[in-house]
Amino acid sequence: MNWRKLRIFLLTVLALALIPATRYYQIDAPLLGYLKGARAVDPLSLHLAGEFVENNLGTEQGADGSVTVRMIAQQYLFIPHCILVPAGVPVHLRITSADAVHSLAFNGTDYNVKVLPGTISEAQLQFGNPGEFKTVCREFCGAGHYAMRSELKVVPRDQFPVLRVGERGNCAAQ
Ligand code: CUA
């Protein structure tokens, strides 16, 4: 292979390598979705469609009594702003980001969940006693990072509202 051919070869490789960089939604996003399987989520669909549609956020109780919390992290808030969960019950958290990388933490606990756009982060939480925890972002995510605060209320199990199918628990219901 002479230098001319090598140069053409390298330029071709470079041109091909640049395609994914300019075709994020055509190439990268579907590829990442395929690789990540069920944990993939389109950040542009949040609030509007799918699992993270507005009225599916918050605390959901399954028929078997299991508790799932769905949240969205975005610059610079957590949605819903106040989460209500029962004490002494395992809580399955599912959260994703609408924009930057965030990290959901509850002050006074060891929980710290990294949240990335395009993927669903899952965690198993359990709070032994009733109380109120400040929910904070622990990953620098921009100018409003230090104001990215919300709340978690843990109520005694028998004070947690009985939720109908499709109903979501929130702090106002308490
Ligand atoms: Cu979100 Cu820092």
Short mmCIF file of N, CA, C and O in Angstrom, two decimals, residues 11-142:
data_model
loop_
_atom_site.label_atom_id
_atom_site.label_comp_id
_atom_site.label_asym_id
_atom_site.label_seq_id
_atom_site.Cartn_x
_atom_site.Cartn_y
_atom_site.Cartn_z
N LEU A 11 -8.74 8.70 5.39
CA LEU A 11 -9.77 9.74 5.28
C LEU A 11 -11.16 9.10 5.22
O LEU A 11 -12.12 9.63 5.79
N THR A 12 -11.25 7.95 4.56
CA THR A 12 -12.54 7.24 4.48
C THR A 12 -12.97 6.77 5.87
O THR A 12 -14.13 6.95 6.27
N VAL A 13 -12.01 6.21 6.59
CA VAL A 13 -12.32 5.75 7.95
C VAL A 13 -12.77 6.92 8.82
O VAL A 13 -13.75 6.84 9.56
N LEU A 14 -12.07 8.04 8.69
CA LEU A 14 -12.41 9.22 9.47
C LEU A 14 -13.81 9.71 9.12
O LEU A 14 -14.62 10.03 10.01
N ALA A 15 -14.13 9.74 7.82
CA ALA A 15 -15.45 10.20 7.39
C ALA A 15 -16.54 9.29 7.94
O ALA A 15 -17.58 9.76 8.42
N LEU A 16 -16.30 7.99 7.90
CA LEU A 16 -17.29 7.04 8.42
C LEU A 16 -17.46 7.20 9.92
O LEU A 16 -18.56 7.11 10.46
N ALA A 17 -16.34 7.46 10.59
CA ALA A 17 -16.39 7.61 12.05
C ALA A 17 -17.16 8.86 12.45
O ALA A 17 -17.71 8.94 13.55
N LEU A 18 -17.19 9.85 11.55
CA LEU A 18 -17.88 11.10 11.88
C LEU A 18 -19.40 10.99 11.75
O LEU A 18 -20.13 11.78 12.32
N ILE A 19 -19.87 10.00 11.00
CA ILE A 19 -21.31 9.88 10.78
C ILE A 19 -22.08 9.74 12.10
O ILE A 19 -23.05 10.48 12.32
N PRO A 20 -21.67 8.84 13.01
CA PRO A 20 -22.43 8.73 14.27
C PRO A 20 -22.45 10.02 15.06
O PRO A 20 -23.40 10.31 15.78
N ALA A 21 -21.38 10.82 14.92
CA ALA A 21 -21.30 12.07 15.67
C ALA A 21 -22.34 13.08 15.20
O ALA A 21 -22.73 13.97 15.94
N THR A 22 -22.78 12.96 13.94
CA THR A 22 -23.74 13.94 13.42
C THR A 22 -25.13 13.36 13.26
O THR A 22 -26.05 14.04 12.88
N ARG A 23 -25.28 12.08 13.56
CA ARG A 23 -26.58 11.41 13.35
C ARG A 23 -27.02 10.73 14.64
O ARG A 23 -27.37 9.57 14.65
N TYR A 24 -26.99 11.50 15.73
CA TYR A 24 -27.26 10.91 17.03
C TYR A 24 -28.58 10.15 17.07
O TYR A 24 -28.63 9.00 17.48
N TYR A 25 -29.68 10.79 16.64
CA TYR A 25 -30.98 10.14 16.77
C TYR A 25 -31.22 9.04 15.75
O TYR A 25 -32.06 8.19 15.94
N GLN A 26 -30.47 9.07 14.63
CA GLN A 26 -30.65 8.02 13.63
C GLN A 26 -29.81 6.78 13.95
O GLN A 26 -30.22 5.66 13.70
N ILE A 27 -28.61 7.01 14.48
CA ILE A 27 -27.69 5.88 14.66
C ILE A 27 -27.40 5.60 16.14
O ILE A 27 -27.67 4.51 16.63
N ASP A 28 -26.91 6.58 16.85
CA ASP A 28 -26.46 6.32 18.22
C ASP A 28 -27.60 5.95 19.16
O ASP A 28 -27.51 4.97 19.90
N ALA A 29 -28.69 6.73 19.11
CA ALA A 29 -29.77 6.49 20.06
C ALA A 29 -30.39 5.09 19.89
O ALA A 29 -30.54 4.37 20.88
N PRO A 30 -30.72 4.66 18.65
CA PRO A 30 -31.25 3.30 18.51
C PRO A 30 -30.23 2.23 18.92
O PRO A 30 -30.60 1.22 19.53
N LEU A 31 -28.96 2.47 18.60
CA LEU A 31 -27.92 1.49 18.94
C LEU A 31 -27.79 1.38 20.47
O LEU A 31 -27.76 0.28 21.02
N LEU A 32 -27.76 2.52 21.14
CA LEU A 32 -27.66 2.52 22.60
C LEU A 32 -28.90 1.86 23.21
O LEU A 32 -28.80 1.11 24.16
N GLY A 33 -30.06 2.16 22.62
CA GLY A 33 -31.30 1.56 23.09
C GLY A 33 -31.25 0.05 23.00
O GLY A 33 -31.65 -0.66 23.92
N TYR A 34 -30.71 -0.43 21.87
CA TYR A 34 -30.60 -1.87 21.67
C TYR A 34 -29.66 -2.49 22.71
O TYR A 34 -29.95 -3.51 23.31
N LEU A 35 -28.53 -1.82 22.93
CA LEU A 35 -27.54 -2.36 23.87
C LEU A 35 -28.03 -2.33 25.30
O LEU A 35 -27.72 -3.20 26.10
N LYS A 36 -28.83 -1.30 25.64
CA LYS A 36 -29.27 -1.16 27.01
C LYS A 36 -30.59 -1.90 27.27
O LYS A 36 -31.02 -2.02 28.40
N GLY A 37 -31.23 -2.35 26.22
CA GLY A 37 -32.45 -3.12 26.37
C GLY A 37 -33.57 -2.33 27.03
O GLY A 37 -33.82 -1.19 26.68
N ALA A 38 -34.20 -2.95 28.02
CA ALA A 38 -35.40 -2.36 28.62
C ALA A 38 -35.11 -1.11 29.43
O ALA A 38 -36.02 -0.41 29.83
N ARG A 39 -33.85 -0.84 29.69
CA ARG A 39 -33.54 0.33 30.52
C ARG A 39 -33.42 1.61 29.69
O ARG A 39 -33.16 2.67 30.23
N ALA A 40 -33.60 1.48 28.37
CA ALA A 40 -33.49 2.66 27.53
C ALA A 40 -34.77 3.48 27.55
O ALA A 40 -35.85 2.94 27.65
N VAL A 41 -34.61 4.79 27.50
CA VAL A 41 -35.78 5.67 27.44
C VAL A 41 -35.36 6.93 26.67
O VAL A 41 -34.25 7.41 26.83
N ASP A 42 -36.26 7.42 25.82
CA ASP A 42 -35.95 8.60 25.02
C ASP A 42 -36.20 9.85 25.87
O ASP A 42 -37.33 10.09 26.28
N PRO A 43 -35.14 10.65 26.15
CA PRO A 43 -35.32 11.83 27.00
C PRO A 43 -36.40 12.78 26.46
O PRO A 43 -37.06 13.47 27.22
N LEU A 44 -36.59 12.80 25.14
CA LEU A 44 -37.58 13.71 24.55
C LEU A 44 -39.01 13.26 24.81
O LEU A 44 -39.95 14.03 24.64
N SER A 45 -39.19 12.00 25.21
CA SER A 45 -40.55 11.49 25.42
C SER A 45 -41.02 11.72 26.85
O SER A 45 -42.20 11.53 27.16
N LEU A 46 -40.11 12.13 27.75
CA LEU A 46 -40.46 12.29 29.16
C LEU A 46 -41.58 13.31 29.32
O LEU A 46 -41.65 14.27 28.57
N HIS A 47 -42.45 13.12 30.27
CA HIS A 47 -43.64 13.94 30.55
C HIS A 47 -44.75 13.69 29.53
O HIS A 47 -45.90 13.95 29.80
N LEU A 48 -44.40 13.22 28.33
CA LEU A 48 -45.37 13.19 27.24
C LEU A 48 -45.93 11.81 26.95
O LEU A 48 -47.11 11.65 26.66
N ALA A 49 -45.07 10.80 26.98
CA ALA A 49 -45.51 9.46 26.59
C ALA A 49 -44.69 8.41 27.31
O ALA A 49 -43.63 8.70 27.85
N GLY A 50 -45.18 7.19 27.32
CA GLY A 50 -44.43 6.08 27.90
C GLY A 50 -44.50 6.05 29.41
O GLY A 50 -45.37 6.67 30.04
N GLU A 51 -43.57 5.32 30.00
CA GLU A 51 -43.59 5.11 31.44
C GLU A 51 -43.51 6.41 32.24
O GLU A 51 -44.10 6.53 33.31
N PHE A 52 -42.76 7.39 31.73
CA PHE A 52 -42.53 8.62 32.50
C PHE A 52 -43.45 9.76 32.08
O PHE A 52 -43.10 10.92 32.15
N VAL A 53 -44.65 9.38 31.62
CA VAL A 53 -45.66 10.39 31.32
C VAL A 53 -46.09 11.01 32.65
O VAL A 53 -46.00 10.39 33.71
N GLU A 54 -46.53 12.28 32.59
CA GLU A 54 -46.77 13.06 33.80
C GLU A 54 -47.60 12.33 34.87
O GLU A 54 -47.22 12.29 36.03
N ASN A 55 -48.73 11.74 34.48
CA ASN A 55 -49.61 11.16 35.51
C ASN A 55 -49.17 9.76 35.96
O ASN A 55 -49.89 9.10 36.69
N ASN A 56 -48.00 9.33 35.50
CA ASN A 56 -47.47 8.05 35.98
C ASN A 56 -46.33 8.26 36.98
O ASN A 56 -45.73 7.32 37.48
N LEU A 57 -46.03 9.55 37.27
CA LEU A 57 -44.93 9.85 38.19
C LEU A 57 -45.43 9.81 39.62
O LEU A 57 -46.60 10.07 39.89
N GLY A 58 -44.54 9.49 40.54
CA GLY A 58 -44.91 9.43 41.95
C GLY A 58 -44.92 8.00 42.45
O GLY A 58 -44.28 7.12 41.88
N THR A 59 -45.64 7.78 43.52
CA THR A 59 -45.64 6.48 44.20
C THR A 59 -46.82 5.63 43.75
O THR A 59 -47.98 6.04 43.85
N GLU A 60 -46.51 4.45 43.25
CA GLU A 60 -47.55 3.52 42.79
C GLU A 60 -47.52 2.27 43.66
O GLU A 60 -46.44 1.78 44.01
N GLN A 61 -48.72 1.77 43.96
CA GLN A 61 -48.80 0.54 44.76
C GLN A 61 -49.33 -0.58 43.87
O GLN A 61 -50.40 -0.45 43.27
N GLY A 62 -48.57 -1.67 43.81
CA GLY A 62 -49.01 -2.80 43.01
C GLY A 62 -50.07 -3.61 43.74
O GLY A 62 -50.32 -3.41 44.93
N ALA A 63 -50.72 -4.52 43.01
CA ALA A 63 -51.78 -5.34 43.60
C ALA A 63 -51.23 -6.18 44.76
O ALA A 63 -51.95 -6.50 45.71
N ASP A 64 -49.94 -6.52 44.70
CA ASP A 64 -49.33 -7.33 45.75
C ASP A 64 -48.79 -6.48 46.90
O ASP A 64 -48.12 -6.99 47.80
N GLY A 65 -49.05 -5.17 46.86
CA GLY A 65 -48.61 -4.29 47.93
C GLY A 65 -47.24 -3.67 47.70
O GLY A 65 -46.81 -2.80 48.45
N SER A 66 -46.53 -4.14 46.67
CA SER A 66 -45.20 -3.59 46.38
C SER A 66 -45.32 -2.12 45.97
O SER A 66 -46.34 -1.70 45.41
N VAL A 67 -44.28 -1.36 46.27
CA VAL A 67 -44.32 0.07 46.03
C VAL A 67 -43.25 0.47 45.01
O VAL A 67 -42.08 0.11 45.14
N THR A 68 -43.66 1.20 43.99
CA THR A 68 -42.74 1.70 42.97
C THR A 68 -42.83 3.21 42.91
O THR A 68 -43.93 3.77 42.92
N VAL A 69 -41.67 3.86 42.87
CA VAL A 69 -41.63 5.32 42.74
C VAL A 69 -40.99 5.66 41.40
O VAL A 69 -39.90 5.16 41.08
N ARG A 70 -41.67 6.47 40.61
CA ARG A 70 -41.10 6.92 39.34
C ARG A 70 -40.84 8.42 39.40
O ARG A 70 -41.71 9.18 39.83
N MET A 71 -39.63 8.81 38.98
CA MET A 71 -39.25 10.22 39.05
C MET A 71 -38.50 10.64 37.80
O MET A 71 -37.90 9.81 37.11
N ILE A 72 -38.49 11.95 37.56
CA ILE A 72 -37.65 12.53 36.52
C ILE A 72 -36.75 13.56 37.18
O ILE A 72 -37.21 14.35 38.02
N ALA A 73 -35.46 13.52 36.85
CA ALA A 73 -34.53 14.56 37.29
C ALA A 73 -34.28 15.46 36.08
O ALA A 73 -34.05 14.96 34.98
N GLN A 74 -34.38 16.75 36.30
CA GLN A 74 -34.05 17.67 35.20
C GLN A 74 -33.54 18.97 35.78
O GLN A 74 -33.79 19.27 36.94
N GLN A 75 -32.82 19.73 34.98
CA GLN A 75 -32.27 21.00 35.45
C GLN A 75 -33.43 21.94 35.78
O GLN A 75 -34.16 22.31 34.87
N TYR A 76 -33.67 22.34 37.01
CA TYR A 76 -32.96 21.95 38.22
C TYR A 76 -33.96 21.51 39.28
O TYR A 76 -34.16 22.17 40.27
N LEU A 77 -34.62 20.41 39.01
CA LEU A 77 -35.60 19.92 39.98
C LEU A 77 -35.81 18.43 39.81
O LEU A 77 -35.44 17.84 38.79
N PHE A 78 -36.38 17.84 40.85
CA PHE A 78 -36.84 16.46 40.78
C PHE A 78 -38.36 16.50 40.69
O PHE A 78 -39.01 17.29 41.37
N ILE A 79 -38.90 15.63 39.85
CA ILE A 79 -40.35 15.58 39.67
C ILE A 79 -40.82 14.16 40.01
O ILE A 79 -40.27 13.21 39.46
N PRO A 80 -41.81 13.99 40.88
CA PRO A 80 -42.54 15.03 41.64
C PRO A 80 -41.64 15.68 42.69
O PRO A 80 -40.63 15.10 43.09
N HIS A 81 -42.06 16.86 43.12
CA HIS A 81 -41.23 17.64 44.03
C HIS A 81 -41.21 17.04 45.43
O HIS A 81 -40.27 17.23 46.17
N CYS A 82 -42.25 16.33 45.79
CA CYS A 82 -42.30 15.67 47.10
C CYS A 82 -42.79 14.25 46.92
O CYS A 82 -43.85 14.01 46.34
N ILE A 83 -42.00 13.31 47.44
CA ILE A 83 -42.32 11.88 47.31
C ILE A 83 -42.82 11.36 48.64
O ILE A 83 -42.25 11.65 49.68
N LEU A 84 -43.89 10.57 48.58
CA LEU A 84 -44.46 9.98 49.78
C LEU A 84 -44.31 8.47 49.71
O LEU A 84 -44.73 7.84 48.74
N VAL A 85 -43.67 7.87 50.75
CA VAL A 85 -43.53 6.41 50.77
C VAL A 85 -43.86 5.88 52.17
O VAL A 85 -43.71 6.60 53.16
N PRO A 86 -44.30 4.63 52.26
CA PRO A 86 -44.57 4.03 53.57
C PRO A 86 -43.28 3.53 54.21
O PRO A 86 -42.35 3.10 53.52
N ALA A 87 -43.22 3.59 55.54
CA ALA A 87 -42.05 3.09 56.27
C ALA A 87 -42.06 1.57 56.32
O ALA A 87 -43.11 0.94 56.30
N GLY A 88 -40.84 1.01 56.34
CA GLY A 88 -40.70 -0.43 56.53
C GLY A 88 -41.10 -1.27 55.34
O GLY A 88 -41.29 -2.48 55.47
N VAL A 89 -41.26 -0.66 54.19
CA VAL A 89 -41.66 -1.38 52.98
C VAL A 89 -40.60 -1.16 51.91
O VAL A 89 -40.15 -0.03 51.73
N PRO A 90 -40.16 -2.22 51.21
CA PRO A 90 -39.19 -2.00 50.13
C PRO A 90 -39.81 -1.12 49.04
O PRO A 90 -40.95 -1.35 48.64
N VAL A 91 -39.06 -0.14 48.60
CA VAL A 91 -39.54 0.77 47.57
C VAL A 91 -38.65 0.63 46.35
O VAL A 91 -37.43 0.77 46.43
N HIS A 92 -39.28 0.35 45.24
CA HIS A 92 -38.53 0.20 43.99
C HIS A 92 -38.52 1.55 43.28
O HIS A 92 -39.56 2.06 42.90
N LEU A 93 -37.33 2.12 43.13
CA LEU A 93 -37.19 3.43 42.50
C LEU A 93 -36.81 3.28 41.03
O LEU A 93 -35.92 2.51 40.69
N ARG A 94 -37.52 4.01 40.17
CA ARG A 94 -37.16 4.10 38.75
C ARG A 94 -37.09 5.57 38.39
O ARG A 94 -38.05 6.31 38.53
N ILE A 95 -35.91 6.02 37.95
CA ILE A 95 -35.71 7.44 37.68
C ILE A 95 -34.87 7.61 36.43
O ILE A 95 -34.00 6.78 36.13
N THR A 96 -35.15 8.67 35.69
CA THR A 96 -34.34 8.99 34.52
C THR A 96 -34.16 10.50 34.44
O THR A 96 -34.81 11.24 35.17
N SER A 97 -33.25 10.92 33.57
CA SER A 97 -32.96 12.35 33.45
C SER A 97 -33.46 12.89 32.12
O SER A 97 -33.42 12.20 31.10
N ALA A 98 -33.92 14.14 32.16
CA ALA A 98 -34.37 14.79 30.93
C ALA A 98 -33.24 15.51 30.22
O ALA A 98 -33.38 15.90 29.06
N ASP A 99 -32.10 15.67 30.91
CA ASP A 99 -31.05 16.47 30.29
C ASP A 99 -29.64 16.03 30.71
O ASP A 99 -29.06 15.15 30.09
N ALA A 100 -29.13 16.56 31.81
CA ALA A 100 -27.76 16.29 32.20
C ALA A 100 -27.67 15.08 33.14
O ALA A 100 -28.66 14.45 33.44
N VAL A 101 -26.44 14.80 33.58
CA VAL A 101 -26.25 13.76 34.59
C VAL A 101 -26.52 14.36 35.96
O VAL A 101 -25.99 15.41 36.31
N HIS A 102 -27.41 13.72 36.71
CA HIS A 102 -27.72 14.15 38.07
C HIS A 102 -27.43 12.98 39.01
O HIS A 102 -27.14 11.87 38.57
N SER A 103 -27.53 13.25 40.30
CA SER A 103 -27.40 12.17 41.27
C SER A 103 -28.38 12.43 42.40
O SER A 103 -28.32 13.45 43.08
N LEU A 104 -29.30 11.49 42.56
CA LEU A 104 -30.35 11.65 43.57
C LEU A 104 -29.88 11.08 44.90
O LEU A 104 -29.49 9.91 44.99
N ALA A 105 -29.92 11.91 45.93
CA ALA A 105 -29.51 11.44 47.26
C ALA A 105 -30.52 11.95 48.28
O ALA A 105 -31.17 12.97 48.08
N PHE A 106 -30.65 11.19 49.36
CA PHE A 106 -31.51 11.62 50.46
C PHE A 106 -30.61 11.92 51.64
O PHE A 106 -29.93 11.03 52.15
N ASN A 107 -30.60 13.17 52.06
CA ASN A 107 -29.73 13.58 53.17
C ASN A 107 -30.00 12.73 54.40
O ASN A 107 -31.14 12.49 54.76
N GLY A 108 -28.93 12.27 55.01
CA GLY A 108 -29.07 11.46 56.21
C GLY A 108 -29.17 9.98 55.91
O GLY A 108 -29.34 9.18 56.82
N THR A 109 -29.09 9.61 54.64
CA THR A 109 -29.08 8.19 54.26
C THR A 109 -27.87 7.93 53.35
O THR A 109 -27.20 8.86 52.92
N ASP A 110 -27.64 6.66 53.07
CA ASP A 110 -26.53 6.31 52.18
C ASP A 110 -26.95 6.22 50.72
O ASP A 110 -26.14 5.96 49.85
N TYR A 111 -28.24 6.40 50.46
CA TYR A 111 -28.71 6.26 49.08
C TYR A 111 -28.17 7.38 48.20
O TYR A 111 -28.20 8.55 48.56
N ASN A 112 -27.66 6.99 47.05
CA ASN A 112 -27.12 7.94 46.09
C ASN A 112 -27.23 7.30 44.71
O ASN A 112 -26.52 6.36 44.40
N VAL A 113 -28.18 7.76 43.93
CA VAL A 113 -28.49 7.11 42.66
C VAL A 113 -28.10 8.02 41.50
O VAL A 113 -28.62 9.13 41.37
N LYS A 114 -27.20 7.56 40.69
CA LYS A 114 -26.76 8.34 39.53
C LYS A 114 -27.86 8.28 38.47
O LYS A 114 -28.41 7.22 38.19
N VAL A 115 -28.18 9.43 37.89
CA VAL A 115 -29.27 9.50 36.92
C VAL A 115 -28.74 10.06 35.60
O VAL A 115 -28.16 11.14 35.57
N LEU A 116 -28.93 9.30 34.54
CA LEU A 116 -28.41 9.71 33.23
C LEU A 116 -29.54 9.82 32.22
O LEU A 116 -30.49 9.04 32.28
N PRO A 117 -29.40 10.76 31.26
CA PRO A 117 -30.41 10.83 30.21
C PRO A 117 -30.32 9.60 29.31
O PRO A 117 -29.23 9.08 29.07
N GLY A 118 -31.44 9.11 28.87
CA GLY A 118 -31.45 7.99 27.93
C GLY A 118 -31.52 6.63 28.58
O GLY A 118 -31.65 5.63 27.89
N THR A 119 -31.43 6.60 29.91
CA THR A 119 -31.48 5.30 30.57
C THR A 119 -32.24 5.41 31.89
O THR A 119 -32.31 6.48 32.49
N ILE A 120 -32.82 4.31 32.33
CA ILE A 120 -33.55 4.29 33.59
C ILE A 120 -32.65 3.74 34.68
O ILE A 120 -32.11 2.64 34.55
N SER A 121 -32.45 4.53 35.73
CA SER A 121 -31.69 4.05 36.89
C SER A 121 -32.67 3.43 37.87
O SER A 121 -33.73 3.99 38.13
N GLU A 122 -32.28 2.28 38.42
CA GLU A 122 -33.16 1.61 39.37
C GLU A 122 -32.45 1.45 40.70
O GLU A 122 -31.23 1.28 40.74
N ALA A 123 -33.21 1.50 41.77
CA ALA A 123 -32.64 1.26 43.09
C ALA A 123 -33.71 0.70 44.00
O ALA A 123 -34.90 0.94 43.80
N GLN A 124 -33.27 -0.04 44.97
CA GLN A 124 -34.17 -0.63 45.96
C GLN A 124 -33.97 0.17 47.25
O GLN A 124 -32.86 0.21 47.79
N LEU A 125 -35.01 0.85 47.70
CA LEU A 125 -34.89 1.68 48.90
C LEU A 125 -35.77 1.11 50.00
O LEU A 125 -36.78 0.47 49.73
N GLN A 126 -35.36 1.36 51.23
CA GLN A 126 -36.25 1.02 52.35
C GLN A 126 -35.95 1.96 53.51
O GLN A 126 -34.79 2.18 53.86
N PHE A 127 -37.02 2.52 54.09
CA PHE A 127 -36.87 3.45 55.19
C PHE A 127 -37.55 2.86 56.41
O PHE A 127 -38.75 2.58 56.39
N GLY A 128 -36.76 2.65 57.46
CA GLY A 128 -37.28 1.96 58.63
C GLY A 128 -38.29 2.78 59.42
O GLY A 128 -39.28 2.24 59.89
N ASN A 129 -38.03 4.07 59.54
CA ASN A 129 -38.88 4.89 60.40
C ASN A 129 -39.45 6.08 59.64
O ASN A 129 -38.85 6.57 58.69
N PRO A 130 -40.61 6.54 60.10
CA PRO A 130 -41.19 7.73 59.48
C PRO A 130 -40.25 8.92 59.65
O PRO A 130 -39.49 9.00 60.61
N GLY A 131 -40.33 9.85 58.73
CA GLY A 131 -39.49 11.03 58.82
C GLY A 131 -39.52 11.80 57.52
O GLY A 131 -40.16 11.39 56.55
N GLU A 132 -38.81 12.93 57.54
CA GLU A 132 -38.72 13.74 56.33
C GLU A 132 -37.27 13.87 55.94
O GLU A 132 -36.42 14.14 56.79
N PHE A 133 -36.99 13.65 54.69
CA PHE A 133 -35.62 13.73 54.20
C PHE A 133 -35.53 14.76 53.08
O PHE A 133 -36.39 14.80 52.21
N LYS A 134 -34.47 15.55 53.13
CA LYS A 134 -34.21 16.46 52.01
C LYS A 134 -33.64 15.63 50.87
O LYS A 134 -32.72 14.84 51.07
N THR A 135 -34.21 15.81 49.70
CA THR A 135 -33.71 15.14 48.51
C THR A 135 -32.80 16.13 47.79
O THR A 135 -33.21 17.26 47.52
N VAL A 136 -31.56 15.71 47.53
CA VAL A 136 -30.60 16.64 46.95
C VAL A 136 -29.94 16.01 45.72
O VAL A 136 -29.93 14.81 45.56
N CYS A 137 -29.39 16.89 44.88
CA CYS A 137 -28.61 16.43 43.73
C CYS A 137 -27.14 16.49 44.11
O CYS A 137 -26.66 17.51 44.59
N ARG A 138 -26.43 15.38 43.93
CA ARG A 138 -25.02 15.32 44.34
C ARG A 138 -24.07 15.28 43.16
O ARG A 138 -22.91 14.93 43.30
N GLU A 139 -24.58 15.57 41.96
CA GLU A 139 -23.70 15.60 40.78
C GLU A 139 -23.82 17.00 40.20
O GLU A 139 -24.93 17.45 39.91
N PHE A 140 -22.69 17.69 40.04
CA PHE A 140 -22.78 19.05 39.51
C PHE A 140 -23.40 19.01 38.12
O PHE A 140 -22.89 18.36 37.22
N CYS A 141 -24.55 19.71 37.98
CA CYS A 141 -25.29 19.61 36.72
C CYS A 141 -25.55 20.95 36.08
O CYS A 141 -26.30 21.06 35.12
N GLY A 142 -24.93 22.01 36.59
CA GLY A 142 -25.09 23.32 35.97
C GLY A 142 -25.32 24.41 37.00
O GLY A 142 -25.20 24.17 38.21
#
